[in-house]
Coordinates of C-alpha atoms in Angstrom, one line a residue:
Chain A
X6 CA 47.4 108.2 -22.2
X7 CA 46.7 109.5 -18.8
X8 CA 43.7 111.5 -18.2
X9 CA 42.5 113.5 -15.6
X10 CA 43.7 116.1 -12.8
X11 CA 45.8 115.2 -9.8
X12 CA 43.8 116.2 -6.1
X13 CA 44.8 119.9 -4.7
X14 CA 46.4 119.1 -1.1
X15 CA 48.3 121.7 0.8
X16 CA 51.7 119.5 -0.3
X17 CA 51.6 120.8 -3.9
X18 CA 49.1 123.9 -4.1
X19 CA 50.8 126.5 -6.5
X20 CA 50.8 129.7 -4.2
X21 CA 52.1 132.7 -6.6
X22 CA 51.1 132.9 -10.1
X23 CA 48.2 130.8 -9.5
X24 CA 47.0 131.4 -13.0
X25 CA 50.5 129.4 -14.6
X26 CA 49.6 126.6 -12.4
X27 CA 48.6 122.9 -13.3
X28 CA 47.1 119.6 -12.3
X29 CA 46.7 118.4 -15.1
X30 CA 47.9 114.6 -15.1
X31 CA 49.1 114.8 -19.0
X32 CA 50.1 118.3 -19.0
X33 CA 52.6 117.0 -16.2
X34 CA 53.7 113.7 -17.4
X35 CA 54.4 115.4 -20.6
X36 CA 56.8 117.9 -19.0
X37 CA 58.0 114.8 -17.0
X38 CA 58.9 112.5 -19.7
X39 CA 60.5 115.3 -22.4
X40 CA 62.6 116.3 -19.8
X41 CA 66.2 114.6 -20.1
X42 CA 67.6 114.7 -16.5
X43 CA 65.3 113.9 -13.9
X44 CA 66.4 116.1 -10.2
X45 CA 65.8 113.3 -7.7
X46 CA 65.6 115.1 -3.9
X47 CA 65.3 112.3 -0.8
X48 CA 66.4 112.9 2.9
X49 CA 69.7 110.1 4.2
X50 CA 69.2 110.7 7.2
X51 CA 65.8 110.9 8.6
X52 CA 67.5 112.2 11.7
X53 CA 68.6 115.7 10.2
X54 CA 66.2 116.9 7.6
X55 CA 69.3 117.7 5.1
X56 CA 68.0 116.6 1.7
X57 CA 70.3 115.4 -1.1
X58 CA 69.4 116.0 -4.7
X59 CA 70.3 113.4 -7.5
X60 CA 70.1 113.8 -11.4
X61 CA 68.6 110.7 -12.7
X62 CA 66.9 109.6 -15.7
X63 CA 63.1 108.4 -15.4
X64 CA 60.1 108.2 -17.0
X65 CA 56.6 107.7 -16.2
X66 CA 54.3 105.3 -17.4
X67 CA 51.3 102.5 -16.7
X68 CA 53.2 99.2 -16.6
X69 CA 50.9 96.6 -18.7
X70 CA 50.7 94.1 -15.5
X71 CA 49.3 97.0 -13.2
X72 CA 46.9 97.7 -15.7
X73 CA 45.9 94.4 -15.7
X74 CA 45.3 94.0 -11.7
X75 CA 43.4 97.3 -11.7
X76 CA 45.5 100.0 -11.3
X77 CA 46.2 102.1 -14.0
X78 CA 47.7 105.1 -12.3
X79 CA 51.1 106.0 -13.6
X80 CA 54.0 105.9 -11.7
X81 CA 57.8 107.8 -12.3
X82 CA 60.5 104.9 -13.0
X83 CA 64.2 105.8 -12.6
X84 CA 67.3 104.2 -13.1
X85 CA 70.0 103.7 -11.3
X86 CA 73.0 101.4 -10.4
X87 CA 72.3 98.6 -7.8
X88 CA 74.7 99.8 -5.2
X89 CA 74.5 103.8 -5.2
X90 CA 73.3 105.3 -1.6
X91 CA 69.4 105.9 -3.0
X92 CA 69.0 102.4 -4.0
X93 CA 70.3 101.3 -0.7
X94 CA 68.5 103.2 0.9
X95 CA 65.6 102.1 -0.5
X96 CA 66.2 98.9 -0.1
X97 CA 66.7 98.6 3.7
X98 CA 63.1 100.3 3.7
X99 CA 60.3 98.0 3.5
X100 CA 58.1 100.8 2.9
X101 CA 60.1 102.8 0.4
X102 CA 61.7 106.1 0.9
X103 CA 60.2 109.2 0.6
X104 CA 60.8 111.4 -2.9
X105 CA 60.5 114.7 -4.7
X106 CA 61.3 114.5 -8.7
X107 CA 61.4 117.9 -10.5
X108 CA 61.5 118.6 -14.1
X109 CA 61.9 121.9 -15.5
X110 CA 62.3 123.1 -19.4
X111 CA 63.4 126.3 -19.8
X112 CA 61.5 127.9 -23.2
X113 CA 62.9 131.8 -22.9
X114 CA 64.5 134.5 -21.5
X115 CA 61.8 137.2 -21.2
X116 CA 63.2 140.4 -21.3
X117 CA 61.1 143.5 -19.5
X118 CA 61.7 147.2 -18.9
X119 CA 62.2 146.6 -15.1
X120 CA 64.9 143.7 -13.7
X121 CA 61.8 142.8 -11.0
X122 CA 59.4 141.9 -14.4
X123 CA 61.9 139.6 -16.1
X124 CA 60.9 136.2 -16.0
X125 CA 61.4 132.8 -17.7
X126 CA 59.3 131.3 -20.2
X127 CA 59.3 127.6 -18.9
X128 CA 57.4 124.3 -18.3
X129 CA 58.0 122.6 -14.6
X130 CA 56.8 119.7 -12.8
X131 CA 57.2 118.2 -8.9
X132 CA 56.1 115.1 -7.7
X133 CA 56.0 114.0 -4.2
X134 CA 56.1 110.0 -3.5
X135 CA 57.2 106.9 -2.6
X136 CA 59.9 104.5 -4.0
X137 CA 60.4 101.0 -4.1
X138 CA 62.9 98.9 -5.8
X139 CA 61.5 96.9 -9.0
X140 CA 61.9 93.0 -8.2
X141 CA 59.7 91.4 -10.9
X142 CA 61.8 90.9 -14.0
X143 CA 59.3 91.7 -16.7
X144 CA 58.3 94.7 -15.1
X145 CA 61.9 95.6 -14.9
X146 CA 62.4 94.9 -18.8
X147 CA 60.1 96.9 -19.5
X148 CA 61.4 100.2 -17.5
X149 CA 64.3 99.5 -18.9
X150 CA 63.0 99.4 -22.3
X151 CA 60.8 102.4 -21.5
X152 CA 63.5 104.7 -19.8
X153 CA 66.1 104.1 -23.3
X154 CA 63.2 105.0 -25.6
X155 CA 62.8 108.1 -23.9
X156 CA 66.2 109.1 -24.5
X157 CA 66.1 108.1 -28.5
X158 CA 63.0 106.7 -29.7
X159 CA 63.5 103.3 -30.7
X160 CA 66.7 103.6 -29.6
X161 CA 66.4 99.7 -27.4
X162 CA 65.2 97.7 -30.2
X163 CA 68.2 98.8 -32.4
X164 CA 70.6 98.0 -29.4
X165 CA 72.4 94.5 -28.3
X166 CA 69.7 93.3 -26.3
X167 CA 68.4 91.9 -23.9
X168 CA 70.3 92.5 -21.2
X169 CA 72.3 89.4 -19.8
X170 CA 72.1 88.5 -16.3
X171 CA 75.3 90.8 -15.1
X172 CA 73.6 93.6 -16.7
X173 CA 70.3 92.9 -14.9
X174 CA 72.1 92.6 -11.5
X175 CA 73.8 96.1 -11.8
X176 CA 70.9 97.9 -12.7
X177 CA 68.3 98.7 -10.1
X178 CA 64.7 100.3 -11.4
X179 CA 63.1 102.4 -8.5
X180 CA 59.3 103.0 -9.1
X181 CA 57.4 106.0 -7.5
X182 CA 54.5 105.7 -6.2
X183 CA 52.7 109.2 -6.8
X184 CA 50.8 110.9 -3.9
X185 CA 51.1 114.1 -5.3
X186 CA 51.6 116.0 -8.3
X187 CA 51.8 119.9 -9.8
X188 CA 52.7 121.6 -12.5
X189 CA 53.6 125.0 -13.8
X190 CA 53.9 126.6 -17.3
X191 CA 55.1 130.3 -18.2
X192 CA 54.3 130.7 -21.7
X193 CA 54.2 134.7 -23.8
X194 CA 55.6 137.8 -24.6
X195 CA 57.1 140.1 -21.9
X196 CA 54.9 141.9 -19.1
X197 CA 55.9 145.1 -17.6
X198 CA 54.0 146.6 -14.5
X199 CA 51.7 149.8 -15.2
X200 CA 54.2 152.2 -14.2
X201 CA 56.8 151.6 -16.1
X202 CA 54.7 150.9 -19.3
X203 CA 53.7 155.3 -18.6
X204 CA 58.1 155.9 -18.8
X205 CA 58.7 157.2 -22.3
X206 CA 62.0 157.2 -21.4
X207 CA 62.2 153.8 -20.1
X208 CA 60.2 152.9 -23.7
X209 CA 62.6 154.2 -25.1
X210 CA 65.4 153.2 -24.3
X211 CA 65.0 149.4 -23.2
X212 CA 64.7 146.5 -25.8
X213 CA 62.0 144.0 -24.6
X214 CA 61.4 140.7 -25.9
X215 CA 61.9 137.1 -25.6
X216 CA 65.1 134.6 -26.5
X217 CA 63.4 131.4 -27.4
X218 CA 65.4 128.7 -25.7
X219 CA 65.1 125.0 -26.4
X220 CA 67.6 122.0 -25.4
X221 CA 69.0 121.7 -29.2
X222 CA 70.1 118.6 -30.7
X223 CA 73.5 118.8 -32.5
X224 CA 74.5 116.6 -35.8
X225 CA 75.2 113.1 -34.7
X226 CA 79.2 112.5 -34.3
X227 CA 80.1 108.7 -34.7
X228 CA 81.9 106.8 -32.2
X229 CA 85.9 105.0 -33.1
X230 CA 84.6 101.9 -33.4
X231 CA 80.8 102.4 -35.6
X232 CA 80.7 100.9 -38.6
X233 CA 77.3 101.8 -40.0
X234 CA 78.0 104.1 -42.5
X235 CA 75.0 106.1 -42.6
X236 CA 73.0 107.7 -39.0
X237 CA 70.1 105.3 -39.1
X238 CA 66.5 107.1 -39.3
X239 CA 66.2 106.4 -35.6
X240 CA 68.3 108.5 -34.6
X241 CA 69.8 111.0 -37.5
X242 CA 65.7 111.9 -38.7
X243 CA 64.3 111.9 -35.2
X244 CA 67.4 114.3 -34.5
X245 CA 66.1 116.5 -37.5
X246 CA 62.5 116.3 -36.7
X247 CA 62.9 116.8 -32.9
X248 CA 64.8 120.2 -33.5
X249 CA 61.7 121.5 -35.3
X250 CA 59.1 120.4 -33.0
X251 CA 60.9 122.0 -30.3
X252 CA 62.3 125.0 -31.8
X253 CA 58.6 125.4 -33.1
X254 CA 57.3 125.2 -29.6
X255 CA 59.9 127.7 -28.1
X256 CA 59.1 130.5 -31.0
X257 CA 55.3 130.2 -30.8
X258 CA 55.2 130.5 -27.0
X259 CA 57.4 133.5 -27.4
X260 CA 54.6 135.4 -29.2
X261 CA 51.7 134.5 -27.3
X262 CA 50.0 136.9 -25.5
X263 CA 51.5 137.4 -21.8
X264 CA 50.1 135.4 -18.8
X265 CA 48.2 138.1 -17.4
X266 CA 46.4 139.2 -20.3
X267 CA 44.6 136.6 -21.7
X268 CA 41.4 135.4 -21.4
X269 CA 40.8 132.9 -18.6
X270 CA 41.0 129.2 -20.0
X271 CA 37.5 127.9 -18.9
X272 CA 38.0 124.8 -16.4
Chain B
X5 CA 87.7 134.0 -9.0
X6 CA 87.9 131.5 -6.5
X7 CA 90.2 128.7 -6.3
X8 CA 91.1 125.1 -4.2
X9 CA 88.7 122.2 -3.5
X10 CA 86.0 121.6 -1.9
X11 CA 86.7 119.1 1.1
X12 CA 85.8 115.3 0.8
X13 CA 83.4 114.2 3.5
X14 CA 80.6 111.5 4.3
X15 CA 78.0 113.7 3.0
X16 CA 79.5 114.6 -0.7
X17 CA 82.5 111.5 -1.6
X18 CA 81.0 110.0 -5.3
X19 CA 81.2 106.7 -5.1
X20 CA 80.2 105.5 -8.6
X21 CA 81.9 106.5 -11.6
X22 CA 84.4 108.2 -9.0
X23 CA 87.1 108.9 -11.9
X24 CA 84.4 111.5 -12.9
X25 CA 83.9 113.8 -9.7
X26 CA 85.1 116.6 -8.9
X27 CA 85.7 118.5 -6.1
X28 CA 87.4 121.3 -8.0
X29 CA 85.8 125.2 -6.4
X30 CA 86.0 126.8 -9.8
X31 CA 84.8 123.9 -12.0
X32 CA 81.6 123.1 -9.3
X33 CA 81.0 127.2 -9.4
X34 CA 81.4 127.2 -13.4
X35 CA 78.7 124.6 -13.6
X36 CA 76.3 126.5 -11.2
X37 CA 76.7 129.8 -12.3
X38 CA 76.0 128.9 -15.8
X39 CA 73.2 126.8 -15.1
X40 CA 69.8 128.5 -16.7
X41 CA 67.3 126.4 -13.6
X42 CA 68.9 125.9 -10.5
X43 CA 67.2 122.7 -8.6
X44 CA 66.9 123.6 -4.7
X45 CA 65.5 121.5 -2.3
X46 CA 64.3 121.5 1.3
X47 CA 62.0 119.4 3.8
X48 CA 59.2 121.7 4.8
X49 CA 58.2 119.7 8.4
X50 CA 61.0 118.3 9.9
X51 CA 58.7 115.5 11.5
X52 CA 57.5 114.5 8.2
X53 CA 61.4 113.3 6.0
X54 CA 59.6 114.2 2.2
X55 CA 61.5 116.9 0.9
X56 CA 60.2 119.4 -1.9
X57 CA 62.1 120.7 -4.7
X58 CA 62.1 124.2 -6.2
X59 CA 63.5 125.4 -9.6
X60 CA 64.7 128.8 -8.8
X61 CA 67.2 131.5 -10.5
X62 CA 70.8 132.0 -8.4
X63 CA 74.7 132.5 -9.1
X64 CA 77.1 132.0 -6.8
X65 CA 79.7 134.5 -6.0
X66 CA 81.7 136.3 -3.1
X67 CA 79.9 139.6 -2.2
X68 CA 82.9 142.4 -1.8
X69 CA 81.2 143.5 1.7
X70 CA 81.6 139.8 3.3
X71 CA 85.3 139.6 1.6
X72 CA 86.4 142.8 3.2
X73 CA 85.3 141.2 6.8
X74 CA 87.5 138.0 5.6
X75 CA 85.3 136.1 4.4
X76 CA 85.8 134.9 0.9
X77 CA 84.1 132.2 0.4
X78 CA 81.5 131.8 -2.5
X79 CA 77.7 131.5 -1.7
X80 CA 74.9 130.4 -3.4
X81 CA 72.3 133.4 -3.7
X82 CA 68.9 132.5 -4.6
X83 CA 65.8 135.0 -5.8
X84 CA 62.6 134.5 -4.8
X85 CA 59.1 136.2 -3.9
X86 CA 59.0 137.3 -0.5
X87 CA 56.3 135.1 0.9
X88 CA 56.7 131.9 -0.8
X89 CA 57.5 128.7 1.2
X90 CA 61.2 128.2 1.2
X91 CA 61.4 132.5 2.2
X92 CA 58.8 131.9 5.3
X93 CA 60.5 129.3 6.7
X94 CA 63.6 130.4 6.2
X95 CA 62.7 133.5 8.2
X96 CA 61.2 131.8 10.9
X97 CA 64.1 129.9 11.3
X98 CA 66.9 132.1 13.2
X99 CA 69.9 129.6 12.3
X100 CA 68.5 129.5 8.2
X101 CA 67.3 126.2 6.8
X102 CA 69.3 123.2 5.6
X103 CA 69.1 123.4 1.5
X104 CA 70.4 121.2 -1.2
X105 CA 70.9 123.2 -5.0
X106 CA 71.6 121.1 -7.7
X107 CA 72.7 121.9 -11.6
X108 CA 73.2 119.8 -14.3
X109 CA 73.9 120.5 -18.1
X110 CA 73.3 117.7 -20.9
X111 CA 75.9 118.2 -22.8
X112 CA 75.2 115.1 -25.0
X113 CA 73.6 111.3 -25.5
X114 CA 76.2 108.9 -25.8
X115 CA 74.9 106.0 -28.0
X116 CA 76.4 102.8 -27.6
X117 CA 76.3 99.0 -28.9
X118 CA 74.3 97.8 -25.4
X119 CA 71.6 99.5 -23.6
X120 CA 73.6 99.6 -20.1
X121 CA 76.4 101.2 -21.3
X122 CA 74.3 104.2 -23.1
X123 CA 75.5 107.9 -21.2
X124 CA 74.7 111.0 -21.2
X125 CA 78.1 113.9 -21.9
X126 CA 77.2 116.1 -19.0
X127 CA 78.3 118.4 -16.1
X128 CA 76.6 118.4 -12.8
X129 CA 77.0 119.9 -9.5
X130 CA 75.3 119.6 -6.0
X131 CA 75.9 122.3 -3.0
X132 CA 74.6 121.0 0.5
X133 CA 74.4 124.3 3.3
X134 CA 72.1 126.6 5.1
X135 CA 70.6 129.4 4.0
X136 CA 69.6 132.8 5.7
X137 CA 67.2 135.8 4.5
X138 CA 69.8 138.6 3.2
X139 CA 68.5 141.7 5.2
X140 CA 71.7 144.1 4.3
X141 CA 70.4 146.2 1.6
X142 CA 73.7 146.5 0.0
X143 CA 74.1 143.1 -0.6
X144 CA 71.0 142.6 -1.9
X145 CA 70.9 144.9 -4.7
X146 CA 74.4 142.8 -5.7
X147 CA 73.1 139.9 -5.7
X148 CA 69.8 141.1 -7.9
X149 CA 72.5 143.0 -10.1
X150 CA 74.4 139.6 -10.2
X151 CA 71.4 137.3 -11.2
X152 CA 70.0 139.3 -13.7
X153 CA 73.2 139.9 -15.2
X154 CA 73.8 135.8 -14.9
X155 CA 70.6 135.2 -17.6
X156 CA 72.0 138.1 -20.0
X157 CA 75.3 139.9 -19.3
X158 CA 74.7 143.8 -18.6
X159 CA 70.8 143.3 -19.0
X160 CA 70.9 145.0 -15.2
X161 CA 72.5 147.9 -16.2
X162 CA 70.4 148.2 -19.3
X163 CA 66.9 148.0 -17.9
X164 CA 64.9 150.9 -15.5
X165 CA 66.9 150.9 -12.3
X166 CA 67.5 151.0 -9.3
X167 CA 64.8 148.5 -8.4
X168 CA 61.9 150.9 -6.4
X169 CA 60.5 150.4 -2.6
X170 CA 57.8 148.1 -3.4
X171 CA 60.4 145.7 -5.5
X172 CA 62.8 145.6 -2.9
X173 CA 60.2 144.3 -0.8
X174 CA 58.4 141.8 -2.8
X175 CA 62.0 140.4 -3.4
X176 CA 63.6 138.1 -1.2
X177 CA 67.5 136.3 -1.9
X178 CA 68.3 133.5 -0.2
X179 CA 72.3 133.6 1.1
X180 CA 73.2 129.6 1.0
X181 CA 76.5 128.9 2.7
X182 CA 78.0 126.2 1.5
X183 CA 79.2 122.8 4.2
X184 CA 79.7 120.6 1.3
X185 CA 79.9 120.5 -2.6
X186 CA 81.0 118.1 -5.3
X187 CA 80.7 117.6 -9.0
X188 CA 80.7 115.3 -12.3
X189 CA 81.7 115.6 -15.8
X190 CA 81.4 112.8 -18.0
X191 CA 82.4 114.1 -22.1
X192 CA 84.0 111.7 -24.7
X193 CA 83.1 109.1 -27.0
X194 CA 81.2 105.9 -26.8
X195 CA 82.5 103.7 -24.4
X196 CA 81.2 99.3 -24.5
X197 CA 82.3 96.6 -22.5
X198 CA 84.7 94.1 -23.7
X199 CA 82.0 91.4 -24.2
X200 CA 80.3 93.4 -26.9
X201 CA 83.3 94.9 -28.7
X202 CA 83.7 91.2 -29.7
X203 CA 80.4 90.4 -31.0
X204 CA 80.9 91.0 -35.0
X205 CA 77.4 90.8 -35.3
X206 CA 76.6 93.4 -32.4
X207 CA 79.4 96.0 -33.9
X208 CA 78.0 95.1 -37.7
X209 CA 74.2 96.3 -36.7
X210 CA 74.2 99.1 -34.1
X211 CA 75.2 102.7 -34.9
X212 CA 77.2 104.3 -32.1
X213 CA 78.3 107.7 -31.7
X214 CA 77.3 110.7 -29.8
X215 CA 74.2 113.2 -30.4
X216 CA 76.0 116.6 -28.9
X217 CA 73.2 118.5 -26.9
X218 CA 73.3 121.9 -25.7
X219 CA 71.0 124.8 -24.7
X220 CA 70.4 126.9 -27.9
X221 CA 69.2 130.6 -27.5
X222 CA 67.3 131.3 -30.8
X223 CA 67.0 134.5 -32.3
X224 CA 65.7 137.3 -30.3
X225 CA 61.5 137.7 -31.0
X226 CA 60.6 141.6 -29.8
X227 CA 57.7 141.9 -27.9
X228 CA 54.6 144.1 -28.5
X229 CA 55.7 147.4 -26.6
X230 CA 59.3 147.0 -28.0
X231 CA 60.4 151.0 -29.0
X232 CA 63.9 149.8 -30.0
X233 CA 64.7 149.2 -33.5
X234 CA 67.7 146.8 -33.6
X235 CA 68.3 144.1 -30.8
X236 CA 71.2 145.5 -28.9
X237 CA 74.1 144.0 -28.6
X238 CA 73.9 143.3 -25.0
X239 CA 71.3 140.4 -26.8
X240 CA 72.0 139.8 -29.9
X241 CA 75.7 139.8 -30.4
X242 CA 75.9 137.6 -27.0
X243 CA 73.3 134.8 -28.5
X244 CA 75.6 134.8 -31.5
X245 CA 78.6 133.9 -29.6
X246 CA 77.1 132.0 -26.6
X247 CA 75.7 129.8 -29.0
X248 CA 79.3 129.3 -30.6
X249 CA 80.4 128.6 -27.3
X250 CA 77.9 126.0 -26.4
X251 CA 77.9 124.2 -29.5
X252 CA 81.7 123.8 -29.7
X253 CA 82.0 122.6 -26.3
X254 CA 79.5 119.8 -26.4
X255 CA 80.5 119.1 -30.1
X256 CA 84.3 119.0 -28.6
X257 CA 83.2 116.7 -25.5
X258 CA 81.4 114.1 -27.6
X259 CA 84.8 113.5 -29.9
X260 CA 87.4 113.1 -26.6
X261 CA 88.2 109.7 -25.6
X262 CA 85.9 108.2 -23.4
X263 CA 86.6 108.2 -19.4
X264 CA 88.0 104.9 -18.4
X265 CA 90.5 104.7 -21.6
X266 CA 92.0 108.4 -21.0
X267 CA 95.2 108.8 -19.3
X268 CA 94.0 110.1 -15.5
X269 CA 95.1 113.1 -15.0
X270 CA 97.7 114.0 -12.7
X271 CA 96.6 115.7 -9.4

């Protein structure tokens, strides 16, 4: 577990709606790592300042043999195959290329008395960096390893694994170097602005509320050529128990007071 | 509705997996425009190649005003607050500043016999163009009446409007013409390479099959100033069927043949 807040620099300083911003390092790597696609943003051409955006998959994490040589910062691993544009890229750079990785969960559709006051209930993070490619092979493993979990939990050790050599050639691992993080969470109830909360007529005739949303996980469908009869636990009660916690999440924030009008969280 | 493809160049050709891309107008605008987050990126100091990314609300669509003057090609319009980043330096840039917007749907997890060939079902789309500060007040209030409209059908016209003085002013949209635009769409079953479709032991142990995934809009949760009695159906009947929608289309996708076994389709 990360702890901590990540510095304030005039790269990632949250300008409007201060008060739904964070720099909280878990608060962020949370949002990070539940998020299943990854928008990758780097610029091919340093020449024209064009940027390209990629959806990846990517986790971050403290690799074990960082840890051990003293840094235990955590760094964003994505994956990717050996040969696309971003890995060659960053391969014909000794010092990396420059990123941005975004991850946004939408939670609700907040629904107000104006158009201007509708809004999103949502969790987002952005971090600015550097990657490199992963050479060491442990360290690669273990990404690897990582980055499937993420997707299912245990989902790697239930798999044909290792991978053999031809697997570990196609696959590239890039590993971002943070030098900048922020965050941003819109959780509660809808918000109007005084003077339409004074329209009876606008009261009255405009349904506000909230549609929970949440990224839903469907019953398992097996494949033409599975021949386990039954969805393992892995993946047909983490299926179950996922839907809960994030339908759980999705309703609560709904109800919650509105940004505006609760108490200051004390720092 | 517009129709044709987008043009292959340097800037948007898929390389990888090229048998999923698209360059299709309608599928690429079907994917944007039904996208809840859209992912937009830009490089804030041309001397300095790290770009940022946003996660902003937008639709694309062809505004009647620019078709009349012959233009009908679709843009990508993009809501904002008046005085964040990506609006003050698009402003102070005459010629509009050089964007990326990304969507992407997960449509499911595709769970197969080796880690490397695990997928994701899903639908994504990137637009590369420039975009200006729309100063015709006509075509603004379309384009606010068009993404409102894109989170809940008819919410515009069943909300207090037109929007006032002070919320024309605080709002900015962001006109993105698009140079260049592709897309991909992976659905279908389970798909392992040759060398583990003959391991007994491999097919005997690991569960394969697809966990469909889609954006589920949970019931409606009124809000504390709520007047209205029943949800309208402008919100509840739509959740109902949007949700039938969604979950047949991912449920569909994860049951098709997978990619490289289907017959290609004729073009």
């Amino acid at each position: 577990m990360a702890e901590g807040t990540y510095p304030k620099t005039a790269a990632n300083t949250v300008n409007r709606y201060k008060h739904q911003a964070t720099y909280d390092v878990e608060t962020i790597h949370s949002i990070v790592n539940s998020t299943a696609v990854l928008h990758v943003s780097f610029v091919p051409d340093p020449s024209d300042p064009t940027p390209i955006i990629l959806p990846m998959i990517g986790q971050m994490g403290a690799y074990p043999g960082d840890e051990a040589s003293g840094d235990s910062t955590w760094k964003c691993y994505l994956h990717g195959y050996v040969s696309s544009r971003i890995m060659n890229l960053t391969r014909s750079n000794e010092q990396g290329i420059p990123l941005c990785v975004a991850a946004t969960k939408v939670d609700g559709f907040v629904l107000t008395l104006s158009p201007n006051s509708h809004n999103y209930n949502y969790r987002s993070a952005i971090l600015q960096g550097h990657g490199t490619i992963v050479e060491d092979v442990d360290e690669k493993l273990w990404a690897m390893k990582l980055i499937t979990n993420s997707v299912v939990p245990d989902r790697y050790d239930n798999t044909r694994v290792p991978p053999d050599n031809a697997e570990m050639q196609s696959t590239n691992i890039l590993k971002m170097c943070i030098s900048s993080a922020s965050g941003k969470v819109r959780e509660g109830c809808p918000e109007d602005e005084r003077k339409d909360m004074k329209r009876e007529d606008v009261l009255d005739s405009v349904w506000t509320g909230v549609i929970p949303v949440y990224e839903k996980l469907a019953d398992p469908i097996e494949g033409p050529y599975n021949r386990i009869k039954n969805v393992p636990d892995h993946v047909g009660k983490w299926v179950k128990e996922e839907n809960e916690r994030r339908e759980t999440y999705t309703r609560e924030a709904a109800k919650k007071p509105a940004p505006l009008k609760r108490p200051k969280a004390s720092s």
